[in-house]
CSV table of C-alpha atoms and ligand atoms in Angstrom, one decimal:
chain,number,residue,atom,x,y,z
A,1,ARG,CA,3.3,-71.9,-14.1
A,2,ALA,CA,-0.1,-70.5,-13.1
A,3,ASP,CA,0.0,-68.0,-15.9
A,4,VAL,CA,-0.1,-70.9,-18.4
A,5,GLY,CA,-3.5,-71.9,-17.3
A,6,LEU,CA,-4.7,-68.3,-17.4
A,7,TYR,CA,-3.4,-67.8,-20.9
A,8,ARG,CA,-4.9,-71.1,-22.1
A,9,ALA,CA,-8.3,-70.3,-20.6
A,10,LYS,CA,-8.2,-66.9,-22.3
A,11,GLN,CA,-7.4,-68.3,-25.7
A,12,ALA,CA,-9.7,-71.2,-25.5
A,13,GLY,CA,-12.7,-69.1,-24.8
A,14,ARG,CA,-16.0,-69.8,-23.1
A,15,ASN,CA,-17.4,-73.4,-22.6
A,16,ARG,CA,-14.3,-75.0,-24.2
A,17,THR,CA,-11.3,-76.7,-22.9
A,18,VAL,CA,-8.3,-77.3,-25.0
A,19,LEU,CA,-8.1,-80.9,-23.8
A,20,GLU,CA,-11.4,-82.0,-25.2
A,21,SER,CA,-9.6,-84.2,-27.7
A,22,SER,CA,-12.2,-86.9,-27.6
A,23,ARG,CA,-15.0,-84.5,-28.5
A,24,ARG,CA,-13.4,-82.8,-31.5
A,25,PRO,CA,-15.8,-81.5,-34.2
A,26,PRO,CA,-15.4,-82.8,-37.8
A,27,LEU,CA,-13.3,-79.8,-38.9
A,28,ALA,CA,-10.8,-80.3,-36.1
A,29,LEU,CA,-10.7,-84.0,-36.8
A,30,GLU,CA,-10.0,-83.3,-40.5
A,31,LEU,CA,-7.3,-80.9,-39.5
A,32,LEU,CA,-5.8,-83.5,-37.1
A,33,GLU,CA,-5.6,-85.9,-40.0
A,34,ALA,CA,-4.0,-83.4,-42.3
A,35,ILE,CA,-1.4,-82.6,-39.7
A,36,ALA,CA,-0.7,-86.3,-39.2
A,37,ARG,CA,-0.4,-86.9,-42.9
A,38,GLU,CA,1.5,-83.6,-43.4
A,39,THR,CA,-0.8,-82.5,-46.2
A,40,LEU,CA,-0.8,-78.9,-45.0
A,41,ASP,CA,0.9,-76.4,-47.3
A,42,VAL,CA,3.2,-73.5,-46.4
A,43,HIS,CA,3.3,-70.4,-48.6
A,44,TYR,CA,5.9,-67.7,-48.4
A,45,GLN,CA,5.5,-63.9,-48.7
A,46,PRO,CA,8.5,-61.6,-49.4
A,47,ILE,CA,9.6,-59.1,-46.8
A,48,VAL,CA,11.4,-56.2,-48.5
A,49,SER,CA,13.8,-53.4,-47.5
A,50,LEU,CA,12.0,-50.0,-48.1
A,51,GLN,CA,15.1,-47.8,-48.1
A,52,ASP,CA,16.8,-49.5,-51.1
A,53,GLY,CA,13.8,-49.8,-53.4
A,54,GLY,CA,12.3,-53.1,-52.4
A,55,THR,CA,15.0,-55.8,-52.3
A,56,THR,CA,13.7,-59.0,-50.8
A,57,VAL,CA,15.5,-59.5,-47.5
A,58,GLY,CA,13.3,-62.2,-46.0
A,59,ILE,CA,10.2,-64.3,-46.3
A,60,GLU,CA,7.3,-65.1,-43.9
A,61,ALA,CA,5.9,-68.6,-43.8
A,62,LEU,CA,2.1,-68.8,-43.8
A,63,VAL,CA,0.1,-72.0,-43.3
A,64,ARG,CA,-2.3,-73.0,-46.1
A,65,TRP,CA,-5.0,-75.7,-45.7
A,66,GLN,CA,-8.2,-76.5,-47.6
A,67,SER,CA,-10.8,-78.6,-45.8
A,68,GLU,CA,-12.7,-81.0,-48.1
A,69,THR,CA,-15.9,-80.7,-46.0
A,70,GLN,CA,-15.7,-76.9,-45.4
A,71,PRO,CA,-14.0,-75.2,-48.4
A,72,GLY,CA,-12.9,-71.6,-47.9
A,73,VAL,CA,-11.7,-71.9,-44.3
A,74,THR,CA,-9.2,-69.1,-43.8
A,75,PRO,CA,-5.8,-69.5,-42.3
A,76,GLU,CA,-7.0,-67.5,-39.3
A,77,GLU,CA,-9.8,-70.0,-38.7
A,78,VAL,CA,-7.4,-72.9,-39.1
A,79,ILE,CA,-5.2,-71.4,-36.4
A,80,ARG,CA,-8.2,-70.8,-34.2
A,81,VAL,CA,-9.5,-74.4,-34.6
A,82,ALA,CA,-5.9,-75.7,-33.9
A,83,GLU,CA,-5.6,-73.6,-30.8
A,84,GLU,CA,-9.0,-74.6,-29.5
A,85,HIS,CA,-8.5,-78.3,-30.0
A,86,ASP,CA,-5.0,-78.8,-28.9
A,87,LEU,CA,-3.5,-79.2,-32.3
A,88,ILE,CA,-1.5,-75.9,-32.5
A,89,THR,CA,1.7,-77.4,-31.2
A,90,LYS,CA,1.8,-80.0,-33.9
A,91,LEU,CA,0.7,-77.5,-36.6
A,92,ASP,CA,3.3,-74.9,-35.6
A,93,GLN,CA,6.0,-77.6,-35.4
A,94,LEU,CA,5.1,-78.9,-38.9
A,95,VAL,CA,5.2,-75.4,-40.4
A,96,LEU,CA,8.5,-74.6,-38.7
A,97,HIS,CA,10.1,-77.7,-40.0
A,98,ARG,CA,8.8,-77.4,-43.5
A,99,ALA,CA,9.7,-73.7,-43.6
A,100,CYS,CA,13.3,-74.2,-42.4
A,101,HIS,CA,13.7,-77.0,-45.0
A,102,ASP,CA,12.3,-74.9,-47.8
A,103,ALA,CA,14.3,-71.8,-46.8
A,104,ALA,CA,17.5,-73.9,-46.8
A,105,VAL,CA,16.8,-74.8,-50.5
A,106,LEU,CA,16.0,-71.2,-51.3
A,107,GLN,CA,19.1,-69.9,-49.6
A,108,ALA,CA,21.2,-72.4,-51.6
A,109,GLY,CA,19.8,-70.8,-54.8
A,110,ALA,CA,20.6,-67.3,-53.7
A,111,PRO,CA,24.2,-67.5,-52.3
A,112,ASP,CA,24.9,-63.8,-52.7
A,113,ARG,CA,22.4,-62.7,-50.0
A,114,GLN,CA,21.4,-63.8,-46.6
A,115,LEU,CA,17.7,-64.6,-46.4
A,116,VAL,CA,15.8,-64.3,-43.1
A,117,LEU,CA,12.9,-66.7,-42.5
A,118,SER,CA,10.0,-65.5,-40.3
A,119,VAL,CA,7.7,-68.1,-38.8
A,120,ASN,CA,4.6,-67.5,-36.7
A,121,VAL,CA,4.3,-69.1,-33.3
A,122,SER,CA,1.1,-69.3,-31.3
A,123,GLY,CA,1.3,-68.0,-27.7
A,124,LEU,CA,0.1,-71.5,-26.6
A,125,GLU,CA,3.1,-73.1,-28.3
A,126,LEU,CA,5.5,-70.5,-27.0
A,127,ILE,CA,4.8,-71.3,-23.4
A,128,GLU,CA,5.1,-75.1,-23.7
A,129,ALA,CA,7.9,-76.4,-21.5
A,130,ASP,CA,9.6,-78.3,-24.3
A,131,TYR,CA,9.2,-75.7,-27.0
A,132,ILE,CA,12.8,-74.5,-27.1
A,133,THR,CA,14.0,-78.1,-27.4
A,134,ARG,CA,11.7,-78.7,-30.3
A,135,VAL,CA,13.0,-75.5,-32.1
A,136,ASP,CA,16.6,-76.7,-31.5
A,137,GLU,CA,15.7,-80.1,-33.1
A,138,VAL,CA,14.2,-78.5,-36.2
A,139,LEU,CA,17.3,-76.3,-36.7
A,140,ARG,CA,19.6,-79.3,-36.3
A,141,ALA,CA,17.5,-81.5,-38.6
A,142,THR,CA,17.2,-78.8,-41.4
A,143,GLY,CA,20.5,-77.1,-41.0
A,144,TRP,CA,18.8,-73.7,-40.9
A,145,LEU,CA,20.8,-71.2,-38.8
A,146,ALA,CA,19.4,-69.6,-35.7
A,147,HIS,CA,20.5,-66.1,-36.7
A,148,GLN,CA,18.5,-66.4,-40.0
A,149,LEU,CA,15.3,-67.2,-38.1
A,150,VAL,CA,12.7,-64.8,-36.8
A,151,LEU,CA,9.8,-66.1,-34.7
A,152,GLU,CA,6.6,-63.9,-34.8
A,153,VAL,CA,4.6,-63.7,-31.6
A,154,THR,CA,1.3,-61.7,-31.6
A,155,GLU,CA,1.2,-58.7,-29.4
A,156,SER,CA,-1.8,-60.2,-27.5
A,157,VAL,CA,0.6,-62.6,-25.9
A,158,LEU,CA,1.9,-59.6,-23.9
A,159,ASP,CA,-1.6,-58.6,-22.8
A,160,VAL,CA,-1.6,-61.2,-20.1
A,161,ASP,CA,1.3,-61.2,-17.7
A,162,THR,CA,3.0,-64.3,-19.0
A,163,PRO,CA,6.5,-64.8,-17.5
A,164,ALA,CA,6.6,-68.2,-19.3
A,165,ALA,CA,6.3,-66.4,-22.7
A,166,ILE,CA,9.0,-63.9,-21.7
A,167,ASP,CA,11.3,-66.7,-20.6
A,168,SER,CA,10.9,-68.5,-23.9
A,169,MET,CA,11.6,-65.4,-25.8
A,170,ARG,CA,14.8,-64.9,-23.8
A,171,ALA,CA,15.9,-68.5,-24.4
A,172,LEU,CA,15.3,-68.2,-28.1
A,173,ARG,CA,17.2,-64.9,-28.3
A,174,ALA,CA,20.1,-66.5,-26.4
A,175,ARG,CA,20.4,-68.9,-29.4
A,176,GLY,CA,20.5,-66.0,-31.9
A,177,ILE,CA,16.9,-66.4,-33.0
A,178,ARG,CA,15.1,-63.0,-33.3
A,179,ILE,CA,11.6,-62.2,-32.1
A,180,ALA,CA,9.0,-60.1,-33.9
A,181,ILE,CA,5.9,-58.7,-32.1
A,182,ASP,CA,3.2,-59.4,-34.7
A,183,ASP,CA,0.0,-57.4,-35.3
A,184,PHE,CA,1.6,-54.5,-33.3
A,185,GLY,CA,-0.9,-51.8,-32.5
A,186,THR,CA,-3.8,-54.1,-32.0
A,187,GLY,CA,-3.0,-55.3,-28.5
A,188,TYR,CA,-2.7,-53.5,-25.2
A,189,SER,CA,0.9,-53.7,-24.4
A,190,SER,CA,2.0,-50.7,-22.4
A,191,LEU,CA,5.0,-48.7,-23.3
A,192,SER,CA,6.8,-49.9,-20.1
A,193,ARG,CA,6.2,-53.5,-21.1
A,194,LEU,CA,7.5,-52.8,-24.7
A,195,LYS,CA,10.6,-51.3,-23.3
A,196,THR,CA,11.5,-54.5,-21.5
A,197,VAL,CA,10.1,-57.2,-23.8
A,198,PRO,CA,12.9,-59.3,-25.4
A,199,ALA,CA,12.1,-58.5,-29.0
A,200,ASP,CA,13.9,-57.5,-32.2
A,201,PHE,CA,11.1,-56.2,-34.5
A,202,LEU,CA,7.7,-54.8,-34.4
A,203,LYS,CA,5.3,-55.9,-37.2
A,204,LEU,CA,2.9,-53.0,-37.7
A,205,ASP,CA,-0.6,-54.3,-38.1
A,206,HIS,CA,-1.9,-53.8,-41.7
A,207,SER,CA,-4.8,-51.6,-40.4
A,208,PHE,CA,-2.3,-48.7,-39.9
A,209,VAL,CA,-1.1,-49.1,-43.5
A,210,THR,CA,-4.6,-49.3,-44.9
A,211,ALA,CA,-5.2,-45.9,-43.3
A,212,ILE,CA,-2.7,-44.3,-45.8
A,213,THR,CA,-4.8,-43.1,-48.7
A,214,PRO,CA,-3.9,-40.6,-51.4
A,215,ASP,CA,-6.6,-38.1,-50.5
A,216,ALA,CA,-5.4,-37.5,-46.9
A,217,SER,CA,-2.1,-36.7,-45.3
A,218,ALA,CA,-0.1,-39.4,-43.6
A,219,PRO,CA,-1.9,-40.6,-40.4
A,220,PRO,CA,-0.1,-38.9,-37.4
A,221,LEU,CA,0.0,-42.2,-35.6
A,222,LEU,CA,2.4,-43.5,-38.2
A,223,GLU,CA,4.9,-40.7,-37.4
A,224,VAL,CA,4.6,-41.5,-33.7
A,225,ILE,CA,5.2,-45.2,-34.3
A,226,ALA,CA,8.2,-44.3,-36.4
A,227,LEU,CA,9.6,-42.3,-33.5
A,228,LEU,CA,8.7,-45.1,-31.0
A,229,SER,CA,10.5,-47.6,-33.1
A,230,VAL,CA,13.7,-45.5,-33.0
A,231,ALA,CA,13.3,-44.9,-29.2
A,232,LEU,CA,12.8,-48.6,-28.5
A,233,GLY,CA,15.5,-49.7,-30.9
A,234,LEU,CA,12.9,-52.0,-32.6
A,235,PRO,CA,12.8,-51.7,-36.4
A,236,VAL,CA,9.2,-51.9,-37.8
A,237,ILE,CA,8.1,-54.2,-40.6
A,238,ALA,CA,5.0,-52.6,-42.1
A,239,GLU,CA,2.3,-55.1,-43.0
A,240,GLY,CA,-0.3,-55.0,-45.7
A,241,VAL,CA,1.4,-52.6,-48.1
A,242,GLU,CA,-0.8,-52.7,-51.2
A,243,THR,CA,-0.1,-49.5,-53.2
A,244,PRO,CA,3.0,-47.6,-54.4
A,245,HIS,CA,1.7,-44.6,-52.6
A,246,GLN,CA,1.6,-46.4,-49.2
A,247,ALA,CA,5.2,-47.7,-49.9
A,248,GLU,CA,6.3,-44.1,-50.7
A,249,VAL,CA,4.7,-42.6,-47.5
A,250,LEU,CA,6.3,-45.3,-45.3
A,251,THR,CA,9.7,-44.8,-46.9
A,252,GLU,CA,9.5,-41.0,-46.4
A,253,LEU,CA,8.6,-41.6,-42.7
A,254,GLY,CA,11.8,-43.6,-42.3
A,255,TYR,CA,10.2,-47.1,-42.1
A,256,LEU,CA,12.8,-49.8,-42.9
A,257,LEU,CA,10.9,-52.9,-43.9
A,258,ALA,CA,7.6,-53.8,-45.5
A,259,GLN,CA,5.4,-56.7,-46.6
A,260,GLY,CA,2.3,-56.7,-48.7
A,261,PHE,CA,0.6,-57.5,-52.0
A,262,HIS,CA,2.4,-54.5,-53.6
A,263,TYR,CA,5.6,-56.5,-53.2
A,264,GLY,CA,4.3,-60.0,-53.5
A,265,LYS,CA,1.5,-62.3,-52.3
A,266,PRO,CA,2.1,-65.4,-50.3
A,267,GLN,CA,3.2,-68.1,-52.8
A,268,SER,CA,4.5,-71.7,-53.0
A,269,ALA,CA,8.1,-72.4,-52.3
A,270,ASP,CA,8.7,-73.0,-56.1
A,271,ASP,CA,7.1,-69.7,-57.0
A,272,ILE,CA,9.0,-67.7,-54.4
A,273,ALA,CA,12.2,-69.2,-55.7
A,274,LEU,CA,11.4,-67.8,-59.1
A,275,SER,CA,10.5,-64.4,-57.8
A,276,LEU,CA,13.6,-64.2,-55.7
A,277,ARG,CA,15.6,-64.7,-58.8
A,278,THR,CA,13.7,-61.9,-60.6
A,279,ASN,CA,14.0,-59.6,-57.6
A,280,LEU,CA,17.7,-60.3,-57.5
A,281,ALA,CA,18.1,-59.5,-61.2
A,282,SER,CA,16.1,-56.3,-61.0
A,283,SER,CA,17.8,-54.9,-57.9
A,284,ALA,CA,21.3,-55.8,-59.2
B,1,LIG,P1,0.1,-62.5,-39.9
B,1,LIG,O1,1.2,-63.3,-39.2
B,1,LIG,O2,-0.1,-61.1,-39.4
B,1,LIG,O3,0.3,-62.6,-41.4
B,1,LIG,C1,0.0,-61.6,-42.3
B,1,LIG,C2,-1.3,-61.9,-43.0
B,1,LIG,O4,-1.6,-60.8,-43.9
B,1,LIG,C3,-1.4,-63.1,-43.9
B,1,LIG,O5,-2.7,-63.6,-43.8
B,1,LIG,C4,-1.1,-62.5,-45.3
B,1,LIG,O6,-1.6,-63.3,-46.3
B,1,LIG,C5,-1.9,-61.2,-45.2
B,1,LIG,N1,-1.4,-60.2,-46.1
B,1,LIG,C6,-0.1,-60.0,-46.5
B,1,LIG,N2,0.0,-58.9,-47.3
B,1,LIG,C7,-1.3,-58.4,-47.4
B,1,LIG,C8,-1.8,-57.2,-48.1
B,1,LIG,O7,-1.1,-56.5,-48.8
B,1,LIG,N3,-3.2,-57.0,-47.9
B,1,LIG,C9,-3.9,-57.8,-47.1
B,1,LIG,N4,-5.2,-57.5,-47.0
B,1,LIG,N5,-3.5,-58.9,-46.5
B,1,LIG,C10,-2.1,-59.2,-46.6
B,1,LIG,P2,-3.0,-65.2,-43.7
B,1,LIG,O8,-2.0,-65.9,-44.5
B,1,LIG,O9,-4.4,-65.3,-43.9
B,1,LIG,O10,-2.7,-65.5,-42.1
B,1,LIG,C11,-3.5,-64.9,-41.1
B,1,LIG,C12,-2.9,-65.1,-39.8
B,1,LIG,O11,-2.8,-66.5,-39.4
B,1,LIG,C13,-1.4,-64.6,-39.7
B,1,LIG,O12,-1.3,-63.3,-39.6
B,1,LIG,C14,-0.9,-65.4,-38.5
B,1,LIG,O13,-1.3,-64.7,-37.3
B,1,LIG,C15,-1.7,-66.7,-38.6
B,1,LIG,N6,-0.9,-67.7,-39.1
B,1,LIG,C16,-0.6,-68.1,-40.4
B,1,LIG,N7,0.2,-69.1,-40.5
B,1,LIG,C17,0.5,-69.5,-39.2
B,1,LIG,C18,1.3,-70.6,-38.6
B,1,LIG,O14,1.9,-71.4,-39.3
B,1,LIG,N8,1.2,-70.7,-37.2
B,1,LIG,C19,0.5,-69.8,-36.5
B,1,LIG,N9,0.6,-69.9,-35.1
B,1,LIG,N10,-0.2,-68.8,-37.0
B,1,LIG,C20,-0.2,-68.6,-38.3
B,2,LIG,MG1,3.1,-63.0,-38.9
B,3,LIG,MG1,0.6,-59.5,-38.6
B,4,LIG,MG1,-2.4,-60.7,-38.7
């Protein structure tokens, strides 16, 4: 698995190795402790169907953690620190377990629809030899069903030639788990790679949606991506929808799914349970 080393090196960056566990800086140590004590939070953001006026069809799990020594650390920084200091496997595992557990509770409260749970997985975790076994264990322990789980992998995983990542995606899909290519449009995956990648959804990076403003016509790229989605047979989930106008434009262009502050912010499991009930009532 030479590609694993290459990928790790790429992610870890200059002058760092992921195995420097004995030399972790304070923030990484604090994160290590939070993971061990399971004091990280997971929030959930609704994913809605555009073509039927915004019914919630799924939720994305997003990690939340506040450092006591460095308040204001963003989730992106948390993930970066975890990846650089060999903590990402444990973090992703904790989030997956918590999310499947919470989703099972949510699903029990909404028996008339089938919720889909999306969970992010780091490329570093995806290529671990025992990753698939760990996913199996979480599903068994929580009772969450494979066909109601989507794992989100960032497009940059496809930048490097990583057969290990592709193998993992295939193994996950063989179980009925679906794969979404996250932050689509920001990486460098070629059309030929996209055609063969074992994926089920494209998550369009929010920068494309932000480009939809009332004072200009729809960005031509959005039309091209809509066509590409049909040609590849990969439905798009448009990220970062903040305004009714953006929702309208995407709907007219034929986009099927969306996520963003316009529909709901990431919220605690209790709060998303409440808003699911309201969404159900208003769409009924
Ligand atoms: P992502 O997977 O692309 O998640 C979407 C991000 O966009 C989230 O940021 C979400 O809060 C934000 N967002 C949603 N709607 C809007 C909107 O309308 N406007 C704007 N401006 N932003 C919106 P967040 O929670 O800060 O997470 C950042 C990234 O961190 C995620 O991007 C994902 O790549 C990573 N991440 C989060 N949780 C996990 C995790 O458990 N494991 C791994 N490996 N990565 C994670
Ligand atoms: Mg994501
Ligand atoms: Mg994204
Ligand atoms: Mg992102």
